[in-house]
Amino acid sequence: MIEWFTGIFQSMGGFFESLSISAVNPWMALGAVAVASPIIIHLLSKRKFKVVDWAAMDFLLDANRRNRRRVRLENLLLLLLRCLVCILLALLITRPLYKPQGLAAKALRASTLERIVLLDDSPSMTARSNNKTIFDDARDGVVSFINEMSSERSGDSMTLILTSSPNRPLVAGKAMDTKSAEELVRTVQNLKPSDISVQMDKALLEVEKSLKERSNNVNRVVYLISDMRRREWASTDATPKDRTVAALVKRIADQAQGCFLVDVGNDQIDNLAIAEIAPVNKTLVASVESQFQVTVQNNGEQDADDVEVKLFPGDGLELVNHIPQIRSRESGSTLFNVTFSEVGAVPVRAEIRADGMAADNVRYFAARVHDGVKVLLVSGDPLDVKSETYHLRTFFNAKGSASTGVVATEIAESSFEGADLSQYQAIWLCNVSPPNLSEKRLKGDKDTKGLEDWVREGGGLIFTLGDQVDEEAYNQQLYENGKGLLPIKLDGKLGDESKKTWVSFATEAPNHPLLKSFRDYQVTFCPATPIFRWWHGSLSPTELTAGRVSLVVSFTDADSSPAVVEKPFGAGHVVAITTPLCGQWNFWETDPTEPMAFLDFNSYVARKLVGEGNLTVGTPIHHEFDPSKFARDAKLQPPVGDSQTIQATEIPAAARRNEADSWSLDYEDAAAVGIYQLAMNRITGETQNVMFAANLDASESDLHRVEDSELRKMFADSKVEISHGRAALTLGAIGARDEYWKKILLLLVVALCCEQGLAWYFGQKRQ
């Protein structure tokens, strides 16, 4: 019996398909049998009675014979309306699709169509919905789309483009016969979301480029499948009007036979993400405690309580901290104390508990651990025990870098001209005379970068001013009317050469980073230092107000002369101390807080090294090196897959950051999140590992979507058709079919109203 019914419906399906009619829910057509209900009721109501002749009824029967035809017509009309209501109810649930006939439809069927599918495979598509990721659902929808299209439009072709690599289509114009469809289905089923954030404008430009370059003899239908995250679809005011997503989609719709925008996303917006791993220290030094700050972003609408954060520093023990609460749309941070035992590359990983989007619950950091902060001390005095550079070097190198985290190198000012500045993070120019700061050393030339370039690129420079300083030369060469390195204009020496009177330090900016330790430990800046002599200087009020110069410490003389002045210079910083660190001008070396000042000053100005090797996924890896120390090839081990050999290329002279590092190793395909390890061979035979960490773009964690009303407004005046859910893909497989459920619903309402109105009217007449 079941097989008999199945055969009947298959035959009916073939009949309707021959009429170009199909349905979303064809089995719901069984509801049409309900049309028998009003017919059965009508037939049952025609009961037979025994005829009894009665003279008094003759008059009534004669009247009834005269109205019988009208009543039959009225009953038949009501029956037809009630049958129509049953049929329309069944059709409404069945949701039929009809393919238009006529010359236009025949032309469309006769021609071949190329289906261009742009599939969003960005990390936000890994958000879960009903125990399934959005990407998995979209991928299954594409598979259904391929299967239906290959059975109904086997002559069509397909192009599949992923937003992670729009310039390299996964499939380009492949004919859709049964065999190729099976192969394409396997390809799609093996797809996984990428780690690269989508740049929707670039992806759409590639689709538009494909439309223009390919033959115009083929009609094209474009399908854009995305979760419609706001960061990807909403344009900013800075976006050129012809490059907005809306403008690009409209242009594509104008050039294609059809353009379908398929929204496969959901409204889940609660998501926690590790936004950053940031060392507090500028340099990670072996055997010296460092601090890492892990920041967690709450992108949801609900506050998150008791967020557990784990940190894994290399092979060290797991560290666990808790953030008590992170408010909605805000971030929270926690600090971890880490001590690395050895110099070298160490992977660091932070994790939070699993939530709706797993891709942003882990973040990596490539820790490059050094033996100390590299500092160059340039002395204007003879290199003996009386020089201030000797005093600094003795302190910095007292017990090795394990004590201070600094490795200091001392040279005479006469050797500064030929020094390689690129290997240092900070330079102290201690009482250096101007003749030893030549124009070439200061400004550089076409072959050598000067001191100004070194600071501008992030280096830290500290001047200590003593008796070797020439006022006129410093003002001309170094101050340069406020444009040079020196942050203060010198106006002569002040103080008492007989040392009978003295002044002290007075803190002007206690919250300045130069005085971090003094602020943290609530200690006054060097209170026990008598200052007998110093350089008087003037500061521009305009520069002070604008924050381009900071007066950090002054003297307690009548003029409140500047003692410590700081100035940003490009990416670097310059500090001027208007009295020497030791010697005949003061007794600074006797102050117990002096070492704290030295460490604070050096830590603040030193070039930052901790960010090297940490990049956003998709960014090429670029590592410069000295070819006299390393071989010109290296092995790169990515997070997944086999290692590969990378060949170095020479850097053009104009693009070199320093003269020594003249070659580079480049890897363009850093497309996966995780740790990349570059094994470089030294000329001496040892191997040195250089580490890189690639992470998601932090903005990828914001799952807020473009509102449907906003989306429809965006494309209101275009040929773009907007639909929701993966089922919309299978509805569009034939390309020219229309769904008529809205029209059926309207007819159903009209039929019900007519039936009720006529039934009441006929009933009133028969009373």
Short mmCIF file of N, CA and C in Angstrom, two decimals, residues 491-623:
data_model
loop_
_atom_site.label_atom_id
_atom_site.label_comp_id
_atom_site.label_asym_id
_atom_site.label_seq_id
_atom_site.Cartn_x
_atom_site.Cartn_y
_atom_site.Cartn_z
N ASP A 491 71.66 77.96 28.69
CA ASP A 491 71.82 79.40 28.94
C ASP A 491 72.93 79.66 29.96
N GLY A 492 73.96 78.88 29.95
CA GLY A 492 75.09 79.10 30.85
C GLY A 492 75.04 78.25 32.11
N LYS A 493 76.17 78.30 32.86
CA LYS A 493 76.29 77.49 34.07
C LYS A 493 75.88 78.31 35.29
N LEU A 494 75.33 77.61 36.27
CA LEU A 494 74.97 78.22 37.54
C LEU A 494 75.56 77.40 38.68
N GLY A 495 75.57 78.00 39.89
CA GLY A 495 76.01 77.26 41.06
C GLY A 495 77.23 77.87 41.73
N ASP A 496 77.73 77.21 42.74
CA ASP A 496 78.82 77.68 43.58
C ASP A 496 80.03 76.77 43.40
N GLU A 497 81.07 77.28 42.72
CA GLU A 497 82.26 76.47 42.50
C GLU A 497 82.98 76.14 43.79
N SER A 498 82.81 76.96 44.81
CA SER A 498 83.48 76.72 46.10
C SER A 498 82.77 75.64 46.92
N LYS A 499 81.58 75.23 46.47
CA LYS A 499 80.79 74.18 47.12
C LYS A 499 80.33 74.56 48.52
N LYS A 500 80.23 75.86 48.77
CA LYS A 500 79.75 76.29 50.08
C LYS A 500 78.22 76.31 50.14
N THR A 501 77.59 76.46 48.97
CA THR A 501 76.13 76.42 48.91
C THR A 501 75.71 75.42 47.84
N TRP A 502 74.57 74.94 47.99
CA TRP A 502 74.08 73.95 47.03
C TRP A 502 72.56 73.97 46.95
N VAL A 503 72.06 73.25 45.97
CA VAL A 503 70.61 73.10 45.79
C VAL A 503 70.29 71.61 45.76
N SER A 504 68.98 71.30 45.71
CA SER A 504 68.53 69.91 45.66
C SER A 504 67.58 69.71 44.49
N PHE A 505 67.14 68.48 44.33
CA PHE A 505 66.16 68.16 43.29
C PHE A 505 64.75 68.43 43.81
N ALA A 506 63.87 68.87 42.90
CA ALA A 506 62.45 69.05 43.22
C ALA A 506 61.63 68.39 42.11
N THR A 507 60.78 67.45 42.47
CA THR A 507 59.98 66.71 41.49
C THR A 507 58.87 67.59 40.94
N GLU A 508 58.80 67.69 39.62
CA GLU A 508 57.76 68.49 38.96
C GLU A 508 56.63 67.62 38.39
N ALA A 509 56.98 66.41 37.94
CA ALA A 509 55.98 65.52 37.32
C ALA A 509 56.11 64.14 37.95
N PRO A 510 55.55 63.96 39.15
CA PRO A 510 55.72 62.68 39.86
C PRO A 510 55.12 61.48 39.14
N ASN A 511 54.17 61.71 38.23
CA ASN A 511 53.53 60.60 37.51
C ASN A 511 54.20 60.27 36.18
N HIS A 512 55.27 60.97 35.86
CA HIS A 512 55.96 60.68 34.60
C HIS A 512 56.62 59.30 34.67
N PRO A 513 56.58 58.53 33.57
CA PRO A 513 57.17 57.18 33.58
C PRO A 513 58.65 57.15 33.94
N LEU A 514 59.36 58.26 33.76
CA LEU A 514 60.77 58.30 34.15
C LEU A 514 60.96 58.02 35.65
N LEU A 515 59.94 58.29 36.44
CA LEU A 515 60.04 58.14 37.89
C LEU A 515 59.15 57.00 38.39
N LYS A 516 59.01 55.96 37.59
CA LYS A 516 58.08 54.88 37.91
C LYS A 516 58.38 54.24 39.27
N SER A 517 59.62 53.87 39.52
CA SER A 517 59.96 53.19 40.78
C SER A 517 59.75 54.11 41.98
N PHE A 518 60.09 55.38 41.84
CA PHE A 518 59.89 56.33 42.94
C PHE A 518 58.40 56.45 43.27
N ARG A 519 57.56 56.43 42.22
CA ARG A 519 56.12 56.51 42.45
C ARG A 519 55.59 55.21 43.05
N ASP A 520 56.04 54.07 42.54
CA ASP A 520 55.53 52.78 43.03
C ASP A 520 55.89 52.56 44.50
N TYR A 521 57.11 52.97 44.88
CA TYR A 521 57.57 52.76 46.26
C TYR A 521 57.37 53.98 47.15
N GLN A 522 56.72 55.04 46.57
CA GLN A 522 56.43 56.27 47.31
C GLN A 522 57.70 56.84 47.96
N VAL A 523 58.71 56.98 47.13
CA VAL A 523 60.02 57.51 47.57
C VAL A 523 60.27 58.83 46.85
N THR A 524 60.82 59.81 47.57
CA THR A 524 61.18 61.10 46.97
C THR A 524 62.39 60.93 46.07
N PHE A 525 62.38 61.64 44.93
CA PHE A 525 63.47 61.52 43.97
C PHE A 525 64.77 62.09 44.54
N CYS A 526 65.74 61.21 44.79
CA CYS A 526 67.12 61.56 45.19
C CYS A 526 67.16 62.74 46.17
N PRO A 527 66.60 62.60 47.36
CA PRO A 527 66.51 63.74 48.28
C PRO A 527 67.84 64.11 48.94
N ALA A 528 68.79 63.17 48.94
CA ALA A 528 70.04 63.41 49.68
C ALA A 528 71.18 63.84 48.78
N THR A 529 70.86 64.39 47.62
CA THR A 529 71.91 64.78 46.66
C THR A 529 72.13 66.29 46.69
N PRO A 530 73.27 66.75 47.19
CA PRO A 530 73.59 68.19 47.09
C PRO A 530 74.15 68.49 45.70
N ILE A 531 73.60 69.51 45.03
CA ILE A 531 74.04 69.91 43.69
C ILE A 531 74.74 71.26 43.81
N PHE A 532 76.06 71.27 43.45
CA PHE A 532 76.82 72.51 43.56
C PHE A 532 76.79 73.31 42.25
N ARG A 533 76.80 72.60 41.11
CA ARG A 533 76.80 73.31 39.82
C ARG A 533 75.88 72.59 38.85
N TRP A 534 75.37 73.35 37.88
CA TRP A 534 74.46 72.79 36.89
C TRP A 534 74.36 73.74 35.71
N TRP A 535 73.84 73.21 34.62
CA TRP A 535 73.58 74.02 33.44
C TRP A 535 72.17 74.61 33.53
N HIS A 536 72.10 75.91 33.34
CA HIS A 536 70.78 76.55 33.29
C HIS A 536 70.25 76.41 31.87
N GLY A 537 68.96 76.17 31.77
CA GLY A 537 68.37 76.02 30.44
C GLY A 537 66.97 76.59 30.39
N SER A 538 66.51 76.87 29.19
CA SER A 538 65.17 77.42 29.00
C SER A 538 64.35 76.45 28.16
N LEU A 539 63.06 76.41 28.49
CA LEU A 539 62.13 75.54 27.78
C LEU A 539 61.05 76.39 27.11
N SER A 540 60.65 76.00 25.93
CA SER A 540 59.60 76.71 25.20
C SER A 540 58.24 76.46 25.86
N PRO A 541 57.54 77.53 26.29
CA PRO A 541 56.20 77.33 26.87
C PRO A 541 55.24 76.62 25.92
N THR A 542 55.38 76.92 24.63
CA THR A 542 54.51 76.27 23.64
C THR A 542 54.76 74.77 23.59
N GLU A 543 56.05 74.38 23.62
CA GLU A 543 56.39 72.96 23.59
C GLU A 543 55.92 72.26 24.86
N LEU A 544 56.03 72.95 25.99
CA LEU A 544 55.57 72.37 27.26
C LEU A 544 54.05 72.16 27.25
N THR A 545 53.32 73.16 26.79
CA THR A 545 51.86 73.08 26.77
C THR A 545 51.39 71.98 25.82
N ALA A 546 52.07 71.85 24.69
CA ALA A 546 51.69 70.84 23.69
C ALA A 546 52.13 69.44 24.07
N GLY A 547 52.93 69.30 25.14
CA GLY A 547 53.39 67.99 25.57
C GLY A 547 54.54 67.45 24.75
N ARG A 548 55.16 68.31 23.94
CA ARG A 548 56.30 67.86 23.14
C ARG A 548 57.59 67.86 23.95
N VAL A 549 57.57 68.49 25.11
CA VAL A 549 58.68 68.50 26.05
C VAL A 549 58.08 68.40 27.45
N SER A 550 58.74 67.64 28.34
CA SER A 550 58.25 67.48 29.71
C SER A 550 59.34 67.85 30.71
N LEU A 551 58.99 68.73 31.63
CA LEU A 551 59.89 69.05 32.75
C LEU A 551 59.55 68.08 33.88
N VAL A 552 60.47 67.16 34.15
CA VAL A 552 60.21 66.10 35.11
C VAL A 552 60.74 66.46 36.50
N VAL A 553 61.97 66.99 36.54
CA VAL A 553 62.60 67.37 37.81
C VAL A 553 63.28 68.72 37.62
N SER A 554 63.19 69.58 38.62
CA SER A 554 63.88 70.88 38.59
C SER A 554 64.81 70.97 39.79
N PHE A 555 65.57 72.09 39.85
CA PHE A 555 66.42 72.37 41.01
C PHE A 555 65.69 73.34 41.94
N THR A 556 66.15 73.40 43.16
CA THR A 556 65.51 74.28 44.16
C THR A 556 66.15 75.66 44.19
N ASP A 557 66.76 76.08 43.10
CA ASP A 557 67.32 77.43 43.05
C ASP A 557 66.20 78.44 42.83
N ALA A 558 66.54 79.70 42.80
CA ALA A 558 65.53 80.76 42.70
C ALA A 558 64.76 80.69 41.38
N ASP A 559 65.41 80.21 40.31
CA ASP A 559 64.76 80.14 39.00
C ASP A 559 64.07 78.80 38.74
N SER A 560 64.17 77.88 39.69
CA SER A 560 63.65 76.52 39.47
C SER A 560 64.17 75.96 38.16
N SER A 561 65.48 76.01 38.00
CA SER A 561 66.12 75.58 36.75
C SER A 561 65.80 74.12 36.44
N PRO A 562 65.59 73.79 35.15
CA PRO A 562 65.31 72.40 34.77
C PRO A 562 66.48 71.48 35.12
N ALA A 563 66.16 70.33 35.73
CA ALA A 563 67.19 69.34 36.06
C ALA A 563 67.08 68.11 35.17
N VAL A 564 65.86 67.60 34.95
CA VAL A 564 65.63 66.43 34.10
C VAL A 564 64.49 66.79 33.13
N VAL A 565 64.80 66.77 31.85
CA VAL A 565 63.84 67.14 30.81
C VAL A 565 63.73 65.98 29.82
N GLU A 566 62.51 65.66 29.40
CA GLU A 566 62.28 64.54 28.46
C GLU A 566 61.57 65.03 27.21
N LYS A 567 61.92 64.40 26.07
CA LYS A 567 61.33 64.80 24.79
C LYS A 567 61.17 63.56 23.91
N PRO A 568 59.97 63.31 23.39
CA PRO A 568 59.83 62.24 22.38
C PRO A 568 60.43 62.71 21.06
N PHE A 569 61.06 61.79 20.37
CA PHE A 569 61.69 62.12 19.08
C PHE A 569 61.41 60.95 18.14
N GLY A 570 60.42 61.12 17.27
CA GLY A 570 60.00 59.99 16.44
C GLY A 570 59.42 58.91 17.34
N ALA A 571 59.90 57.67 17.14
CA ALA A 571 59.47 56.56 17.99
C ALA A 571 60.32 56.43 19.24
N GLY A 572 61.37 57.25 19.36
CA GLY A 572 62.28 57.17 20.49
C GLY A 572 62.09 58.29 21.49
N HIS A 573 62.94 58.31 22.51
CA HIS A 573 62.88 59.32 23.56
C HIS A 573 64.28 59.84 23.87
N VAL A 574 64.33 61.13 24.25
CA VAL A 574 65.59 61.77 24.63
C VAL A 574 65.41 62.39 26.01
N VAL A 575 66.38 62.20 26.88
CA VAL A 575 66.38 62.78 28.22
C VAL A 575 67.65 63.60 28.41
N ALA A 576 67.50 64.79 28.95
CA ALA A 576 68.66 65.63 29.27
C ALA A 576 68.72 65.83 30.78
N ILE A 577 69.89 65.50 31.39
CA ILE A 577 70.13 65.73 32.81
C ILE A 577 71.17 66.84 32.89
N THR A 578 70.82 67.98 33.48
CA THR A 578 71.65 69.18 33.36
C THR A 578 72.77 69.26 34.39
N THR A 579 73.10 68.14 35.01
CA THR A 579 74.27 68.05 35.89
C THR A 579 74.85 66.66 35.70
N PRO A 580 76.17 66.49 35.87
CA PRO A 580 76.76 65.16 35.67
C PRO A 580 76.25 64.17 36.71
N LEU A 581 76.53 62.88 36.45
CA LEU A 581 76.09 61.84 37.38
C LEU A 581 77.02 61.72 38.59
N CYS A 582 78.21 62.21 38.48
CA CYS A 582 79.14 62.20 39.60
C CYS A 582 80.29 63.17 39.28
N GLY A 583 81.18 63.39 40.19
CA GLY A 583 82.33 64.27 39.92
C GLY A 583 82.33 65.50 40.79
N GLN A 584 82.84 66.61 40.25
CA GLN A 584 83.04 67.81 41.03
C GLN A 584 81.80 68.67 41.16
N TRP A 585 80.72 68.37 40.43
CA TRP A 585 79.54 69.24 40.42
C TRP A 585 78.48 68.82 41.44
N ASN A 586 78.54 67.60 41.93
CA ASN A 586 77.53 67.13 42.88
C ASN A 586 78.04 65.88 43.61
N PHE A 587 77.27 65.47 44.61
CA PHE A 587 77.57 64.24 45.33
C PHE A 587 76.46 63.20 45.09
N TRP A 588 76.02 63.14 43.83
CA TRP A 588 74.89 62.27 43.49
C TRP A 588 75.20 60.80 43.81
N GLU A 589 76.45 60.40 43.63
CA GLU A 589 76.80 59.00 43.82
C GLU A 589 76.66 58.53 45.26
N THR A 590 76.52 59.48 46.18
CA THR A 590 76.34 59.10 47.59
C THR A 590 74.88 58.90 47.96
N ASP A 591 73.96 59.26 47.07
CA ASP A 591 72.54 59.14 47.37
C ASP A 591 72.12 57.68 47.18
N PRO A 592 71.50 57.03 48.17
CA PRO A 592 71.13 55.62 48.04
C PRO A 592 70.05 55.35 47.00
N THR A 593 69.32 56.39 46.59
CA THR A 593 68.27 56.18 45.58
C THR A 593 68.78 56.41 44.15
N GLU A 594 70.07 56.75 44.01
CA GLU A 594 70.61 57.01 42.68
C GLU A 594 70.47 55.80 41.75
N PRO A 595 70.78 54.56 42.19
CA PRO A 595 70.61 53.42 41.28
C PRO A 595 69.18 53.27 40.76
N MET A 596 68.20 53.59 41.60
CA MET A 596 66.82 53.51 41.17
C MET A 596 66.56 54.49 40.02
N ALA A 597 67.14 55.69 40.12
CA ALA A 597 66.97 56.68 39.06
C ALA A 597 67.60 56.20 37.76
N PHE A 598 68.82 55.63 37.85
CA PHE A 598 69.49 55.14 36.65
C PHE A 598 68.66 54.07 35.94
N LEU A 599 68.12 53.13 36.72
CA LEU A 599 67.34 52.04 36.13
C LEU A 599 66.05 52.56 35.51
N ASP A 600 65.39 53.50 36.20
CA ASP A 600 64.16 54.07 35.65
C ASP A 600 64.41 54.80 34.34
N PHE A 601 65.46 55.63 34.33
CA PHE A 601 65.78 56.39 33.11
C PHE A 601 66.09 55.45 31.96
N ASN A 602 66.91 54.45 32.24
CA ASN A 602 67.33 53.53 31.19
C ASN A 602 66.15 52.69 30.69
N SER A 603 65.30 52.24 31.62
CA SER A 603 64.15 51.42 31.25
C SER A 603 63.17 52.21 30.39
N TYR A 604 62.99 53.49 30.70
CA TYR A 604 62.02 54.30 29.97
C TYR A 604 62.45 54.56 28.53
N VAL A 605 63.73 54.89 28.32
CA VAL A 605 64.15 55.29 26.98
C VAL A 605 64.54 54.12 26.10
N ALA A 606 64.87 52.95 26.68
CA ALA A 606 65.41 51.84 25.89
C ALA A 606 64.45 51.40 24.79
N ARG A 607 65.01 51.05 23.67
CA ARG A 607 64.21 50.57 22.54
C ARG A 607 63.45 49.30 22.94
N LYS A 608 62.20 49.23 22.54
CA LYS A 608 61.37 48.08 22.86
C LYS A 608 61.68 46.92 21.91
N LEU A 609 61.95 45.75 22.49
CA LEU A 609 62.25 44.57 21.68
C LEU A 609 61.17 43.50 21.77
N VAL A 610 60.29 43.60 22.76
CA VAL A 610 59.36 42.49 23.01
C VAL A 610 58.32 42.31 21.91
N GLY A 611 58.07 43.33 21.10
CA GLY A 611 57.05 43.18 20.06
C GLY A 611 57.55 42.51 18.81
N GLU A 612 58.85 42.33 18.69
CA GLU A 612 59.41 41.73 17.49
C GLU A 612 58.96 40.28 17.37
N GLY A 613 58.51 39.92 16.18
CA GLY A 613 58.11 38.54 15.94
C GLY A 613 56.65 38.26 16.23
N ASN A 614 55.87 39.25 16.65
CA ASN A 614 54.46 39.05 16.93
C ASN A 614 53.63 39.80 15.91
N LEU A 615 52.79 39.09 15.19
CA LEU A 615 52.09 39.68 14.06
C LEU A 615 50.68 39.12 13.93
N THR A 616 49.87 39.78 13.11
CA THR A 616 48.51 39.32 12.82
C THR A 616 48.57 38.27 11.73
N VAL A 617 47.79 37.21 11.89
CA VAL A 617 47.80 36.13 10.91
C VAL A 617 47.50 36.68 9.52
N GLY A 618 48.21 36.18 8.54
CA GLY A 618 48.08 36.68 7.18
C GLY A 618 49.15 37.69 6.82
N THR A 619 49.86 38.21 7.84
CA THR A 619 50.94 39.16 7.59
C THR A 619 52.22 38.39 7.24
N PRO A 620 52.94 38.79 6.20
CA PRO A 620 54.17 38.07 5.84
C PRO A 620 55.21 38.14 6.95
N ILE A 621 55.99 37.08 7.09
CA ILE A 621 57.12 37.06 8.03
C ILE A 621 58.33 37.66 7.33
N HIS A 622 58.98 38.58 8.02
CA HIS A 622 60.14 39.27 7.45
C HIS A 622 61.22 39.35 8.52
N HIS A 623 62.38 38.75 8.25
CA HIS A 623 63.46 38.76 9.24
C HIS A 623 64.77 39.17 8.56
#
